[in-house]
Amino acid sequence: TNVDQLMTYLRNGYFQSPSGATGGTPILRINAVRPMRVDLSEIRFLDAVEQDIAGYFVQDGDLLFTRYNGSVELLGVAGMVRGCLEKVLHPDKLIRVKLAIEQPLPTFVEIAANVGASRKHMIGRARTTAGQTGISGVDIREMPIPLAPLKEQDQIVADVHERLSQIERAESLIGANLKRSARLRQSILKRAFEGKLVPQVATDEPASALLERIRRQRELPAESPTGANGQVPATKRKDTREGFFRRGAVVTYIVKRLSSDPSFGRTKMEKILHLTQTHLSFPLDQIGRASCRERV
């Protein structure tokens, strides 16, 4: 079937644009409607109205479709009004539909309108006028709906809501764990800078003395030992404790600066270490990939 055969009412919203008032008659924002959701807290206000507005107030069970949107993915999506305790208008960029049959049909149509053949139909009808992408009431009337028997609709609605609840619980848990990991990262960096991340050795020189010695070494002229044939002999540079601490200091600084970058990983770390040693002449004992991976 299609929406036209299931509905009793279809109407664009109130034409008057909000003036930025902080009080008056509430009217929904266009972003109040998202797939299978209407956020009644997303409102603005009209300090005055220019005509009779009685027919523009939304009610529980109404389906709202986005008539215009900058993103095609959010154009023509549907959400049902639920828990409407106060009068609120819907704007001209939203289309309101009332269905002929009571529950569970409106909830089922809300689900169907956002997926499958119904959603494909709506994306195919999107057109751009004066820089805005939109659809019309005719497009909604002609939207195909795979109408199932009422008992099947009941079961589909129950299954979909159960899975959506699982998704919401998972998103909530993921969000909490992301915040926890961010706090843990800051805690690790704090302990590292305080010298509490690993057991300390009393005989180690302080970082200030190490940095001062590195500075003095950089100011000295470089000495290049040569062999009998005038060539620099090939010697294997030892991984000294001093080099280890230099790398540790640089790695700690890099992690602190780039830990929030989604693209930051071992490869970027190795590149930055190479640039630090090659172009800034900061001695890191010419570490290679394997050594860098072990140290990191």
PDB file of C-alpha atoms in Angstrom, residues 31-244:
ATOM      1  CA  ASN A  31      16.238  19.227  13.823  1.00  0.00           C
ATOM      2  CA  ALA A  32      13.616  18.089  16.339  1.00  0.00           C
ATOM      3  CA  VAL A  33      12.717  15.288  13.910  1.00  0.00           C
ATOM      4  CA  ARG A  34      15.114  12.419  13.416  1.00  0.00           C
ATOM      5  CA  PRO A  35      14.446   8.812  12.310  1.00  0.00           C
ATOM      6  CA  MET A  36      11.899   7.338  14.759  1.00  0.00           C
ATOM      7  CA  ARG A  37      12.243  10.262  17.173  1.00  0.00           C
ATOM      8  CA  VAL A  38      10.722  13.687  17.829  1.00  0.00           C
ATOM      9  CA  ASP A  39      12.535  15.779  20.444  1.00  0.00           C
ATOM     10  CA  LEU A  40       9.877  18.127  21.845  1.00  0.00           C
ATOM     11  CA  SER A  41      12.555  20.113  23.715  1.00  0.00           C
ATOM     12  CA  GLU A  42      14.036  21.376  20.419  1.00  0.00           C
ATOM     13  CA  ILE A  43      11.906  24.514  20.150  1.00  0.00           C
ATOM     14  CA  ARG A  44      12.011  28.213  19.386  1.00  0.00           C
ATOM     15  CA  PHE A  45       9.379  30.860  20.087  1.00  0.00           C
ATOM     16  CA  LEU A  46       7.030  33.161  18.184  1.00  0.00           C
ATOM     17  CA  ASP A  47       6.362  36.395  20.048  1.00  0.00           C
ATOM     18  CA  ALA A  48       3.341  37.064  17.808  1.00  0.00           C
ATOM     19  CA  VAL A  49       1.283  35.068  15.294  1.00  0.00           C
ATOM     20  CA  GLU A  50      -0.185  36.349  12.062  1.00  0.00           C
ATOM     21  CA  GLN A  51      -3.189  34.020  11.624  1.00  0.00           C
ATOM     22  CA  ASP A  52      -5.178  31.227  13.252  1.00  0.00           C
ATOM     23  CA  ILE A  53      -2.728  28.570  14.442  1.00  0.00           C
ATOM     24  CA  ALA A  54      -5.132  26.035  15.943  1.00  0.00           C
ATOM     25  CA  GLY A  55      -4.553  23.546  13.110  1.00  0.00           C
ATOM     26  CA  TYR A  56      -0.761  23.547  13.498  1.00  0.00           C
ATOM     27  CA  PHE A  57      -0.397  22.150  17.013  1.00  0.00           C
ATOM     28  CA  VAL A  58       1.023  18.615  17.135  1.00  0.00           C
ATOM     29  CA  GLN A  59      -0.545  15.776  19.095  1.00  0.00           C
ATOM     30  CA  ASP A  60       0.569  12.372  20.325  1.00  0.00           C
ATOM     31  CA  GLY A  61       0.469   9.859  17.487  1.00  0.00           C
ATOM     32  CA  ASP A  62       1.217  12.414  14.743  1.00  0.00           C
ATOM     33  CA  LEU A  63       3.920  11.468  12.254  1.00  0.00           C
ATOM     34  CA  LEU A  64       6.280  14.335  11.373  1.00  0.00           C
ATOM     35  CA  PHE A  65       8.359  14.180   8.176  1.00  0.00           C
ATOM     36  CA  THR A  66      11.277  16.518   7.401  1.00  0.00           C
ATOM     37  CA  ARG A  67      10.310  18.510   4.327  1.00  0.00           C
ATOM     38  CA  TYR A  68      13.667  20.276   3.872  1.00  0.00           C
ATOM     39  CA  ASN A  69      17.152  19.434   5.081  1.00  0.00           C
ATOM     40  CA  GLY A  70      20.715  20.140   4.016  1.00  0.00           C
ATOM     41  CA  SER A  71      21.517  16.426   4.271  1.00  0.00           C
ATOM     42  CA  VAL A  72      19.704  13.935   2.042  1.00  0.00           C
ATOM     43  CA  GLU A  73      20.176  11.327   4.765  1.00  0.00           C
ATOM     44  CA  LEU A  74      17.903  13.373   7.041  1.00  0.00           C
ATOM     45  CA  LEU A  75      15.429  14.452   4.347  1.00  0.00           C
ATOM     46  CA  GLY A  76      12.004  12.803   4.496  1.00  0.00           C
ATOM     47  CA  VAL A  77      12.744  10.875   7.691  1.00  0.00           C
ATOM     48  CA  ALA A  78       9.811  10.296  10.041  1.00  0.00           C
ATOM     49  CA  GLY A  79       9.309  10.445  13.781  1.00  0.00           C
ATOM     50  CA  MET A  80       6.210  10.048  15.932  1.00  0.00           C
ATOM     51  CA  VAL A  81       5.116  12.616  18.511  1.00  0.00           C
ATOM     52  CA  ARG A  82       5.085  11.064  21.990  1.00  0.00           C
ATOM     53  CA  GLY A  83       4.558  12.582  25.410  1.00  0.00           C
ATOM     54  CA  CYS A  84       3.305  15.947  24.163  1.00  0.00           C
ATOM     55  CA  LEU A  85       2.079  17.668  27.341  1.00  0.00           C
ATOM     56  CA  GLU A  86       2.101  21.284  26.115  1.00  0.00           C
ATOM     57  CA  LYS A  87       0.939  22.917  22.921  1.00  0.00           C
ATOM     58  CA  VAL A  88       3.688  23.250  20.325  1.00  0.00           C
ATOM     59  CA  LEU A  89       3.530  24.161  16.626  1.00  0.00           C
ATOM     60  CA  HIS A  90       5.287  22.393  13.766  1.00  0.00           C
ATOM     61  CA  PRO A  91       7.056  24.638  11.220  1.00  0.00           C
ATOM     62  CA  ASP A  92       6.663  24.817   7.468  1.00  0.00           C
ATOM     63  CA  LYS A  93       9.759  22.650   6.973  1.00  0.00           C
ATOM     64  CA  LEU A  94       7.989  19.717   8.640  1.00  0.00           C
ATOM     65  CA  ILE A  95       4.950  17.823   7.307  1.00  0.00           C
ATOM     66  CA  ARG A  96       2.387  16.361   9.730  1.00  0.00           C
ATOM     67  CA  VAL A  97       0.490  13.155   8.941  1.00  0.00           C
ATOM     68  CA  LYS A  98      -2.379  11.547  10.844  1.00  0.00           C
ATOM     69  CA  LEU A  99      -3.123   7.895  10.130  1.00  0.00           C
ATOM     70  CA  ALA A 100      -6.602   6.383   9.910  1.00  0.00           C
ATOM     71  CA  ILE A 101      -6.070   3.429  12.253  1.00  0.00           C
ATOM     72  CA  GLU A 102      -4.887   3.572  15.854  1.00  0.00           C
ATOM     73  CA  GLN A 103      -1.998   1.660  17.378  1.00  0.00           C
ATOM     74  CA  PRO A 104      -0.014  -0.302  16.400  1.00  0.00           C
ATOM     75  CA  LEU A 105      -0.207   1.043  12.833  1.00  0.00           C
ATOM     76  CA  PRO A 106       1.327   4.529  13.398  1.00  0.00           C
ATOM     77  CA  THR A 107       4.365   3.005  15.124  1.00  0.00           C
ATOM     78  CA  PHE A 108       4.733   0.412  12.377  1.00  0.00           C
ATOM     79  CA  VAL A 109       4.503   3.072   9.651  1.00  0.00           C
ATOM     80  CA  GLU A 110       7.079   5.146  11.553  1.00  0.00           C
ATOM     81  CA  ILE A 111       9.493   2.199  11.360  1.00  0.00           C
ATOM     82  CA  ALA A 112       8.716   1.330   7.733  1.00  0.00           C
ATOM     83  CA  ALA A 113       9.029   4.934   6.534  1.00  0.00           C
ATOM     84  CA  ASN A 114      12.681   5.080   7.645  1.00  0.00           C
ATOM     85  CA  VAL A 115      13.943   1.883   6.002  1.00  0.00           C
ATOM     86  CA  GLY A 116      13.736  -0.337   2.928  1.00  0.00           C
ATOM     87  CA  ALA A 117      11.583   0.518  -0.080  1.00  0.00           C
ATOM     88  CA  SER A 118       9.937   3.454   1.701  1.00  0.00           C
ATOM     89  CA  ARG A 119      13.264   5.145   2.414  1.00  0.00           C
ATOM     90  CA  LYS A 120      14.555   4.418  -1.099  1.00  0.00           C
ATOM     91  CA  HIS A 121      11.431   6.066  -2.531  1.00  0.00           C
ATOM     92  CA  MET A 122      11.975   9.204  -0.464  1.00  0.00           C
ATOM     93  CA  ILE A 123      15.657   9.567  -1.413  1.00  0.00           C
ATOM     94  CA  GLY A 124      14.679   9.129  -5.084  1.00  0.00           C
ATOM     95  CA  ARG A 125      12.178  11.993  -4.801  1.00  0.00           C
ATOM     96  CA  ALA A 126      14.669  14.467  -3.292  1.00  0.00           C
ATOM     97  CA  ARG A 127      15.146  17.561  -5.414  1.00  0.00           C
ATOM     98  CA  THR A 128      16.996  20.831  -4.979  1.00  0.00           C
ATOM     99  CA  THR A 129      15.230  24.185  -5.352  1.00  0.00           C
ATOM    100  CA  ALA A 130      16.857  27.541  -4.615  1.00  0.00           C
ATOM    101  CA  GLY A 131      19.759  25.795  -2.898  1.00  0.00           C
ATOM    102  CA  GLN A 132      17.564  23.677  -0.608  1.00  0.00           C
ATOM    103  CA  THR A 133      16.936  19.942  -0.928  1.00  0.00           C
ATOM    104  CA  GLY A 134      13.337  18.977  -0.257  1.00  0.00           C
ATOM    105  CA  ILE A 135      10.369  16.712  -0.844  1.00  0.00           C
ATOM    106  CA  SER A 136       6.625  17.424  -1.091  1.00  0.00           C
ATOM    107  CA  GLY A 137       3.434  16.148   0.420  1.00  0.00           C
ATOM    108  CA  VAL A 138       2.753  14.235  -2.793  1.00  0.00           C
ATOM    109  CA  ASP A 139       6.008  12.339  -2.310  1.00  0.00           C
ATOM    110  CA  ILE A 140       4.867  11.300   1.158  1.00  0.00           C
ATOM    111  CA  ARG A 141       1.403  10.301  -0.065  1.00  0.00           C
ATOM    112  CA  GLU A 142       2.986   8.027  -2.690  1.00  0.00           C
ATOM    113  CA  MET A 143       5.497   6.460  -0.304  1.00  0.00           C
ATOM    114  CA  PRO A 144       5.123   2.650  -0.449  1.00  0.00           C
ATOM    115  CA  ILE A 145       4.458   0.880   2.852  1.00  0.00           C
ATOM    116  CA  PRO A 146       4.848  -2.935   3.170  1.00  0.00           C
ATOM    117  CA  LEU A 147       1.631  -3.431   5.141  1.00  0.00           C
ATOM    118  CA  ALA A 148       1.623  -6.516   7.360  1.00  0.00           C
ATOM    119  CA  PRO A 149      -1.316  -7.981   9.361  1.00  0.00           C
ATOM    120  CA  LEU A 150      -1.886  -6.272  12.723  1.00  0.00           C
ATOM    121  CA  LYS A 151      -0.448  -9.151  14.750  1.00  0.00           C
ATOM    122  CA  GLU A 152       2.723  -9.117  12.662  1.00  0.00           C
ATOM    123  CA  GLN A 153       2.922  -5.342  13.059  1.00  0.00           C
ATOM    124  CA  ASP A 154       2.718  -5.806  16.840  1.00  0.00           C
ATOM    125  CA  GLN A 155       5.540  -8.343  16.793  1.00  0.00           C
ATOM    126  CA  ILE A 156       7.745  -6.253  14.463  1.00  0.00           C
ATOM    127  CA  VAL A 157       7.266  -3.141  16.603  1.00  0.00           C
ATOM    128  CA  ALA A 158       8.137  -5.066  19.784  1.00  0.00           C
ATOM    129  CA  ASP A 159      11.257  -6.613  18.216  1.00  0.00           C
ATOM    130  CA  VAL A 160      12.481  -3.286  16.815  1.00  0.00           C
ATOM    131  CA  HIS A 161      12.003  -1.465  20.134  1.00  0.00           C
ATOM    132  CA  GLU A 162      13.832  -4.244  21.990  1.00  0.00           C
ATOM    133  CA  ARG A 163      16.814  -3.979  19.632  1.00  0.00           C
ATOM    134  CA  LEU A 164      16.810  -0.190  19.825  1.00  0.00           C
ATOM    135  CA  SER A 165      16.871  -0.456  23.619  1.00  0.00           C
ATOM    136  CA  GLN A 166      19.881  -2.756  23.377  1.00  0.00           C
ATOM    137  CA  ILE A 167      21.627  -0.254  21.101  1.00  0.00           C
ATOM    138  CA  GLU A 168      20.903   2.620  23.517  1.00  0.00           C
ATOM    139  CA  ARG A 169      22.285   0.609  26.450  1.00  0.00           C
ATOM    140  CA  ALA A 170      25.405  -0.271  24.428  1.00  0.00           C
ATOM    141  CA  GLU A 171      25.908   3.377  23.388  1.00  0.00           C
ATOM    142  CA  SER A 172      25.547   4.479  26.995  1.00  0.00           C
ATOM    143  CA  LEU A 173      28.118   1.911  28.142  1.00  0.00           C
ATOM    144  CA  ILE A 174      30.522   2.858  25.328  1.00  0.00           C
ATOM    145  CA  GLY A 175      30.188   6.555  26.170  1.00  0.00           C
ATOM    146  CA  ALA A 176      30.924   5.898  29.843  1.00  0.00           C
ATOM    147  CA  ASN A 177      33.972   3.765  28.965  1.00  0.00           C
ATOM    148  CA  LEU A 178      35.319   6.426  26.581  1.00  0.00           C
ATOM    149  CA  LYS A 179      35.138   9.008  29.357  1.00  0.00           C
ATOM    150  CA  ARG A 180      36.806   6.542  31.710  1.00  0.00           C
ATOM    151  CA  SER A 181      39.626   5.856  29.231  1.00  0.00           C
ATOM    152  CA  ALA A 182      40.216   9.588  28.774  1.00  0.00           C
ATOM    153  CA  ARG A 183      40.532  10.032  32.549  1.00  0.00           C
ATOM    154  CA  LEU A 184      42.819   6.986  32.717  1.00  0.00           C
ATOM    155  CA  ARG A 185      45.089   8.404  29.983  1.00  0.00           C
ATOM    156  CA  GLN A 186      45.417  11.678  31.862  1.00  0.00           C
ATOM    157  CA  SER A 187      46.139   9.780  35.075  1.00  0.00           C
ATOM    158  CA  ILE A 188      48.888   7.739  33.387  1.00  0.00           C
ATOM    159  CA  LEU A 189      50.516  10.874  31.949  1.00  0.00           C
ATOM    160  CA  LYS A 190      50.299  12.595  35.326  1.00  0.00           C
ATOM    161  CA  ARG A 191      52.015   9.678  37.070  1.00  0.00           C
ATOM    162  CA  ALA A 192      54.628   9.542  34.308  1.00  0.00           C
ATOM    163  CA  PHE A 193      55.516  13.224  34.758  1.00  0.00           C
ATOM    164  CA  GLU A 194      55.598  12.777  38.532  1.00  0.00           C
ATOM    165  CA  GLY A 195      57.992   9.847  38.127  1.00  0.00           C
ATOM    166  CA  LYS A 196      55.563   7.383  39.717  1.00  0.00           C
ATOM    167  CA  LEU A 197      54.819   5.226  36.678  1.00  0.00           C
ATOM    168  CA  VAL A 198      57.829   2.923  37.212  1.00  0.00           C
ATOM    169  CA  PRO A 199      60.086   2.324  40.234  1.00  0.00           C
ATOM    170  CA  GLN A 200      62.679   5.087  40.545  1.00  0.00           C
ATOM    171  CA  VAL A 201      66.437   4.524  40.827  1.00  0.00           C
ATOM    172  CA  ALA A 202      68.072   6.721  43.452  1.00  0.00           C
ATOM    173  CA  THR A 203      71.347   6.922  41.501  1.00  0.00           C
ATOM    174  CA  ASP A 204      69.701   8.330  38.345  1.00  0.00           C
ATOM    175  CA  GLU A 205      70.538  11.936  37.632  1.00  0.00           C
ATOM    176  CA  PRO A 206      67.607  14.386  37.582  1.00  0.00           C
ATOM    177  CA  ALA A 207      66.056  15.317  34.253  1.00  0.00           C
ATOM    178  CA  SER A 208      67.293  18.909  34.559  1.00  0.00           C
ATOM    179  CA  ALA A 209      70.907  17.696  34.778  1.00  0.00           C
ATOM    180  CA  LEU A 210      70.399  15.335  31.824  1.00  0.00           C
ATOM    181  CA  LEU A 211      68.926  18.088  29.654  1.00  0.00           C
ATOM    182  CA  GLU A 212      71.739  20.474  30.606  1.00  0.00           C
ATOM    183  CA  ARG A 213      74.355  17.882  29.661  1.00  0.00           C
ATOM    184  CA  ILE A 214      72.618  17.232  26.325  1.00  0.00           C
ATOM    185  CA  ARG A 215      72.602  20.984  25.653  1.00  0.00           C
ATOM    186  CA  ARG A 216      76.337  21.252  26.333  1.00  0.00           C
ATOM    187  CA  GLN A 217      77.055  18.260  24.097  1.00  0.00           C
ATOM    188  CA  ARG A 218      75.129  19.840  21.227  1.00  0.00           C
ATOM    189  CA  GLU A 219      77.213  23.028  21.557  1.00  0.00           C
ATOM    190  CA  LEU A 220      80.491  21.094  21.168  1.00  0.00           C
ATOM    191  CA  PRO A 221      81.898  20.637  17.622  1.00  0.00           C
ATOM    192  CA  ALA A 222      81.165  17.215  16.214  1.00  0.00           C
ATOM    193  CA  GLU A 223      84.142  14.809  16.092  1.00  0.00           C
ATOM    194  CA  SER A 224      84.291  12.234  13.300  1.00  0.00           C
ATOM    195  CA  PRO A 225      86.920   9.510  13.889  1.00  0.00           C
ATOM    196  CA  THR A 226      88.511   8.287  10.647  1.00  0.00           C
ATOM    197  CA  GLY A 227      90.420   5.177   9.747  1.00  0.00           C
ATOM    198  CA  ALA A 228      93.639   4.727   7.799  1.00  0.00           C
ATOM    199  CA  ASN A 229      91.844   5.142   4.462  1.00  0.00           C
ATOM    200  CA  GLY A 230      90.120   8.322   5.576  1.00  0.00           C
ATOM    201  CA  GLN A 231      86.715   6.619   5.928  1.00  0.00           C
ATOM    202  CA  VAL A 232      84.575   6.657   9.034  1.00  0.00           C
ATOM    203  CA  PRO A 233      84.744   3.157  10.507  1.00  0.00           C
ATOM    204  CA  ALA A 234      81.428   1.287  10.747  1.00  0.00           C
ATOM    205  CA  THR A 235      80.749   0.952  14.464  1.00  0.00           C
ATOM    206  CA  LYS A 236      77.623  -0.291  16.128  1.00  0.00           C
ATOM    207  CA  ARG A 237      76.134   2.399  18.290  1.00  0.00           C
ATOM    208  CA  LYS A 238      75.257   1.139  21.740  1.00  0.00           C
ATOM    209  CA  ASP A 239      71.792   1.638  23.147  1.00  0.00           C
ATOM    210  CA  THR A 240      72.902   3.611  26.206  1.00  0.00           C
ATOM    211  CA  ARG A 241      70.794   4.370  29.240  1.00  0.00           C
ATOM    212  CA  GLU A 242      71.055   8.046  28.370  1.00  0.00           C
ATOM    213  CA  GLY A 243      69.618   7.392  24.916  1.00  0.00           C
ATOM    214  CA  PHE A 244      66.786   5.435  26.489  1.00  0.00           C
TER     215      PHE A 244
END
